[in-house]
XYZ file of C-alpha atoms in Angstrom:
335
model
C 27.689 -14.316 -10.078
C 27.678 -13.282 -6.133
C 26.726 -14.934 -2.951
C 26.707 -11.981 -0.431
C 25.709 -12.754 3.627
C 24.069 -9.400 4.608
C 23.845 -8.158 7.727
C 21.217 -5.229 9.490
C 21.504 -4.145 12.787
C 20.385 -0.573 13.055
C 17.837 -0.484 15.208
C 16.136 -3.400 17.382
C 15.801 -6.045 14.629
C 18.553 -8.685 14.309
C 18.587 -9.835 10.141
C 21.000 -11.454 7.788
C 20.146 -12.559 4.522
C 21.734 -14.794 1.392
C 21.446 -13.293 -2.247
C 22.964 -15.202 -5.396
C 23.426 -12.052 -7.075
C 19.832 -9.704 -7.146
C 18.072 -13.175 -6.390
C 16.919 -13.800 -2.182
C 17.989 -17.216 -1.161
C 17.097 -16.672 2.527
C 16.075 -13.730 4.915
C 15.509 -13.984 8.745
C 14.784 -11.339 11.225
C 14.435 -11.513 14.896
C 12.573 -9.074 16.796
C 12.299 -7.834 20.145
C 9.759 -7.816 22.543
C 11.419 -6.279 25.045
C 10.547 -2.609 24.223
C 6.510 -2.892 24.161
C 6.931 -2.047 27.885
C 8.510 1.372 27.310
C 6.461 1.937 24.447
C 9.502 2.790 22.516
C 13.015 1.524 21.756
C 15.673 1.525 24.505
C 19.364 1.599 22.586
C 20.880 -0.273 25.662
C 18.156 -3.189 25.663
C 18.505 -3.233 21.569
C 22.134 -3.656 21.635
C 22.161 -6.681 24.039
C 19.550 -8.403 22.179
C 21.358 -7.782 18.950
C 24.546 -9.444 20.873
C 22.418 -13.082 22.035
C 20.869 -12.745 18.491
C 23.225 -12.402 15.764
C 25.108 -15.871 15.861
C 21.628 -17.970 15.719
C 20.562 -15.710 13.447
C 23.264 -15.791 10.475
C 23.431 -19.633 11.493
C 19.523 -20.120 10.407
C 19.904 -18.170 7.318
C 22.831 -19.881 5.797
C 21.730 -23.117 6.973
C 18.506 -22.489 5.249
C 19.885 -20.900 1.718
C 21.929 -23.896 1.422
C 24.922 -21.983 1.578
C 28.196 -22.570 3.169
C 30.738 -19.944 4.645
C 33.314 -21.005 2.114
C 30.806 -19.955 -0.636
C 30.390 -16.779 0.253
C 32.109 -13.956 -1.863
C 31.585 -10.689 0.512
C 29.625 -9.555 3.718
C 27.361 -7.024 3.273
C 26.721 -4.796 6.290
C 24.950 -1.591 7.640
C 27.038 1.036 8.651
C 24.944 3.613 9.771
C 22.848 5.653 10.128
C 21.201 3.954 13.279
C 21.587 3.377 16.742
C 25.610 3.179 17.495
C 25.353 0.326 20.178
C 23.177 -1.803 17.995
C 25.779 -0.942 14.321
C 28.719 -1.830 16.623
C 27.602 -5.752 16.923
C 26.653 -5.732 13.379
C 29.408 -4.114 11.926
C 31.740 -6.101 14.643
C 30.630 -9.455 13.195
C 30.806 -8.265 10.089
C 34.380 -7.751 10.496
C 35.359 -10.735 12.172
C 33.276 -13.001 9.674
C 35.055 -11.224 6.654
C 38.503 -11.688 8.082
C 37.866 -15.381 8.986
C 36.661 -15.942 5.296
C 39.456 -13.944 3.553
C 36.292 -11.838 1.340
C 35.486 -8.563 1.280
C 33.533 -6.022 3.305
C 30.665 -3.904 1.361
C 29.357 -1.111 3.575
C 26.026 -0.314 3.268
C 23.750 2.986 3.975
C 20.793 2.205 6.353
C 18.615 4.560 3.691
C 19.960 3.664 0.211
C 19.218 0.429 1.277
C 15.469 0.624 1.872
C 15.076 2.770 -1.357
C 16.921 -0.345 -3.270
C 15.237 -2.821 -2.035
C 12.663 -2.886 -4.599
C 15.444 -4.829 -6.941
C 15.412 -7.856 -4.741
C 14.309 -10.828 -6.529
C 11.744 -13.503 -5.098
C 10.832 -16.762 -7.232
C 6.940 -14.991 -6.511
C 7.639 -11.340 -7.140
C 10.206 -9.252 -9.294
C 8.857 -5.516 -9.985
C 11.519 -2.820 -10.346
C 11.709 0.487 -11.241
C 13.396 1.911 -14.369
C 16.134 4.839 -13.155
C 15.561 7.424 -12.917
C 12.388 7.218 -10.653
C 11.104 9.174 -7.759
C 11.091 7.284 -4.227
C 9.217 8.333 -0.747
C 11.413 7.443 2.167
C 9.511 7.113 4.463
C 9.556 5.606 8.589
C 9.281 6.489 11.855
C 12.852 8.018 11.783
C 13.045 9.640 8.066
C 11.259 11.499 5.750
C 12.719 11.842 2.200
C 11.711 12.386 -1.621
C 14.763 11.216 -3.670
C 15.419 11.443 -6.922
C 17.137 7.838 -7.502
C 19.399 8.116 -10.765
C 21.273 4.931 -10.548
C 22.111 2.436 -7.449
C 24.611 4.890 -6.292
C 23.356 8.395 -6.459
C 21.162 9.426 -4.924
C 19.186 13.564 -5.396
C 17.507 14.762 -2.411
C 14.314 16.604 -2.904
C 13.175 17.172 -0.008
C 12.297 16.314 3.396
C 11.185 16.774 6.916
C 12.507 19.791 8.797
C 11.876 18.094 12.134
C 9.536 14.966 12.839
C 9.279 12.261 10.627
C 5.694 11.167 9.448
C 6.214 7.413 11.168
C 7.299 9.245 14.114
C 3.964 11.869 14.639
C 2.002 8.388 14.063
C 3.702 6.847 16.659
C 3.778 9.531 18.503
C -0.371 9.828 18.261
C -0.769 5.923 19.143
C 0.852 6.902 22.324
C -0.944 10.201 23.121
C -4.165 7.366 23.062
C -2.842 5.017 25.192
C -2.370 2.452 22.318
C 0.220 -0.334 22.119
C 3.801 0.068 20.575
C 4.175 -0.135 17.978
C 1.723 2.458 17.193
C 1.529 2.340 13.710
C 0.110 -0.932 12.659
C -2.599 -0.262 15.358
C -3.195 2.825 14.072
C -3.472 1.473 10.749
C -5.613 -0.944 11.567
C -8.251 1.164 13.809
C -8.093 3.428 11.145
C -10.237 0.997 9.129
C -13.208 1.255 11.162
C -13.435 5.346 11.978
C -14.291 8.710 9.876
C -11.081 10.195 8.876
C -13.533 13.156 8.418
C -14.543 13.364 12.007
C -11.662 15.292 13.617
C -9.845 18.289 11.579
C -6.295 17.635 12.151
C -3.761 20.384 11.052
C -1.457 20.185 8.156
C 1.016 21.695 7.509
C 2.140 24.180 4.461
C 5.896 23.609 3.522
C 7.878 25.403 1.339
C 9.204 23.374 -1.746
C 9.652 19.984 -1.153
C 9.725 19.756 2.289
C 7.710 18.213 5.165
C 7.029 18.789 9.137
C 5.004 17.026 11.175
C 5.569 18.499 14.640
C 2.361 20.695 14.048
C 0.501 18.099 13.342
C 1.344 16.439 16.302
C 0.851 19.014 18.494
C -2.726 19.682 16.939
C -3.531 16.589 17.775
C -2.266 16.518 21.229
C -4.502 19.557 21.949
C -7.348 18.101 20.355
C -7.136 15.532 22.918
C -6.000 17.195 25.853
C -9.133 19.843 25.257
C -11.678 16.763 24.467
C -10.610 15.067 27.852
C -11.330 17.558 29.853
C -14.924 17.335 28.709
C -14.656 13.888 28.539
C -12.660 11.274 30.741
C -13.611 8.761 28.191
C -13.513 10.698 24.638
C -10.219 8.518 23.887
C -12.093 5.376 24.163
C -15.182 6.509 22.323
C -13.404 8.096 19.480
C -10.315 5.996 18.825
C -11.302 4.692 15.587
C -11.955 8.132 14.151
C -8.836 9.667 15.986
C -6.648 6.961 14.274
C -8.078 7.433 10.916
C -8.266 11.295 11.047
C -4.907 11.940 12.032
C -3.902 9.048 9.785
C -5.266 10.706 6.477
C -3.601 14.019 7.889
C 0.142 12.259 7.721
C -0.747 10.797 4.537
C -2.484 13.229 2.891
C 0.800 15.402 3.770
C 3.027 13.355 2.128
C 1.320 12.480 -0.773
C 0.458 16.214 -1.452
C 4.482 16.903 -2.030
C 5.134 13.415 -3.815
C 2.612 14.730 -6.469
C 4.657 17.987 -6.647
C 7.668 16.407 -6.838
C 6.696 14.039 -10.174
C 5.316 16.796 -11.565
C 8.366 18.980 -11.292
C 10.898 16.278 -12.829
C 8.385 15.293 -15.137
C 8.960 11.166 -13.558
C 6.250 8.890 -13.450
C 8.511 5.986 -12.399
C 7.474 6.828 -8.468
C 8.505 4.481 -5.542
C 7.423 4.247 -1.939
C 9.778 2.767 0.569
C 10.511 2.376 4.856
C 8.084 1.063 6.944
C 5.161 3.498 6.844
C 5.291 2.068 3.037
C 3.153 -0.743 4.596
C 0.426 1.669 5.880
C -2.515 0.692 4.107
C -3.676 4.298 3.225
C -0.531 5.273 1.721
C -0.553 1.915 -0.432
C -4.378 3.196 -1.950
C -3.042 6.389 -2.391
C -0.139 5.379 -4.548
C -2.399 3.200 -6.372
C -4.989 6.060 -6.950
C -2.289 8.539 -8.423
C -1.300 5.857 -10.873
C -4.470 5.947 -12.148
C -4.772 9.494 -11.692
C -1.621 11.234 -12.697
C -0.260 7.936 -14.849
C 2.303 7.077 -12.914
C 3.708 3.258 -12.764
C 3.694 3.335 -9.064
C 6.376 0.586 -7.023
C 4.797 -0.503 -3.896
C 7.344 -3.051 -1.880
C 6.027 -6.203 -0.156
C 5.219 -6.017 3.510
C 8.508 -8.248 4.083
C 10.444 -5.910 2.570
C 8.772 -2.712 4.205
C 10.591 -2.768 7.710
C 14.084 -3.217 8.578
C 15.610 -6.444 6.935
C 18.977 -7.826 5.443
C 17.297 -8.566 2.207
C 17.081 -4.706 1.199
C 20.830 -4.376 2.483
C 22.354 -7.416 0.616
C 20.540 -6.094 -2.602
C 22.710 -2.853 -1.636
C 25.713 -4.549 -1.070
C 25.150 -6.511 -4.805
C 25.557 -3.001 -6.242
C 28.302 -2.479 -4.869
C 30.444 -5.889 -4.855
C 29.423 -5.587 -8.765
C 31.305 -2.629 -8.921
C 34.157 -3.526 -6.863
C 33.243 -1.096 -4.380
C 34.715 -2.740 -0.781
C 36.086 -1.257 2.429
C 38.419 -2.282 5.052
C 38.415 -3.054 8.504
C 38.636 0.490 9.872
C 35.361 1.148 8.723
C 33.316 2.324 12.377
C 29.680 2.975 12.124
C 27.873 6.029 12.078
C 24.900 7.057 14.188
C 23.419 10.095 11.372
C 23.018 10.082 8.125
């Protein structure tokens, strides 16, 4: 039995999170709103917020697991890869909490993490693959197929050789003029338009590997050409913009996870990072299980986007196996 405190603080969300082994007591996350603006996160704003955040933040989840300092038996962190202002005040308090407790440090990878965290346990869902499986990585900052053999090793596939499929999404909702985060809007305008309308190009990788600065770039000259016909062809078209160059992305990345199961012969296949809650990709995977026979692992949405829950799952690996480091441990911005 282990009570891990988990902490995630890679990007612009401030989480920490109680498990009692593979079993989530408590999970709180605090955004921040001060980005929208830029459309886009700024690493200097991100790492102050993470500073006024963190202490509230750890405060409300133990409070509301029930748990006590003194019961904790390690503190499970994110080292990296992420922004290196915003992993410094996570893996800071990290530190300082494990040292004031006399319990160990589990460092955790930003990436493994997501991939794992279809092992966390709610009282309302528990669905978990069987290793090995195949898993799609996939968010606005990474693009992976992984072969997962156990909690701890990890096969890539393949992956993108530049953009990442969250990223060209993103980068479309901006090219309209939409809000930021772009790709829930997307998503969600995506609903109402023809993903037929526009022809979007896609590209033709080698193996298992993506790219998605094509795409983007078709798109961007779609638009650029249309508005010089038309000051208003954004507004007119943006459902069918959103859902063609949505079914582009996912039609991309769906196209190689096919490939990949059937090369390894797997039908254990996994989808994980936040595009994982795009609502297209979701179908999709549910399609090829009826198609190809795969059991297909979709996470819930709370587990989609960055959290503590998927990093003290991690971390329960790893305490399990004895698996600690020490206080020199310094973050790291790349994978």
């Amino acid at each position: 039995m282990s009570c891990i405190l988990a902490i995630e603080s890679s990007c612009d969300d401030t989480s920490a999170a109680v498990l009692e082994n593979d079993l989530l007591l408590a999970n709180f996350i605090a955004g921040q709103k001060v980005h929208e603006m830029y459309g886009g996160v700024v690493p200097e704003l991100a790492s102050r917020a993470h500073l006024q955040n963190i202490v509230p933040v750890v405060d409300a989840v133990l409070k509301t697991s029930g748990m006590k300092p003194g019961n904790l038996d390690a503190i499970a962190f994110t080292r990296g890869p992420g922004l290196m202002g915003s992993l410094l005040v996570g893996v800071s308090f990290a530190k300082a909490l494990s040292l004031s407790l006399h319990i160990p440090l589990v460092e955790v990878n930003h990436l493994e993490a997501h991939v794992l965290s279809h092992f966390i346990r709610t009282p309302e869902y528990h669905h978990a693959p069987k290793f090995p499986f195949l898993c799609l990585l996939v968010s606005g900052g990474h693009t992976q197929i992984l072969k997962v053999e156990s909690p701890s090793r990890f096969e890539v596939l393949g992956g993108t050789i530049d953009d990442a499929a969250g990223e060209c999404i993103d980068k479309a909702a901006k090219i309209m003029g939409l809000s930021y985060p772009g790709g829930p809007v997307v998503d969600r305008l995506a609903k109402e338009g023809d993903p037929d309308r526009f022809k979007i190009a896609r590209p033709r990788m080698d193996k298992l590997n993506y790219s998605f600065s094509g795409l983007k770039t078709s798109f961007l000259y779609l638009v650029r050409d249309e508005l010089k016909k038309d000051p208003d062809f954004i507004e007119k078209n943006k459902n069918d913009l959103c859902a063609s160059v949505q079914k582009a992305v996912i039609g991309s990345l769906m196209d190689k996870l096919v490939q990949a199961a059937r090369q390894t012969g797997i039908k254990q296949v996994a989808i994980a990072g936040g595009v994982s809650a795009n609502s297209l990709l979701r179908g999709e995977m549910e399609k090829a299980q009826a198609l190809y026979g795969w059991e297909s692992f979709i996470p819930p949405f709370s587990f989609t986007t960055d959290n503590a829950a998927m990093v003290g799952i991690a971390g329960s690996f790893k305490f399990a196996d004895k698996k600690f480091c020490d206080l020199s441990a310094v973050p790291y911005a790349r994978a």
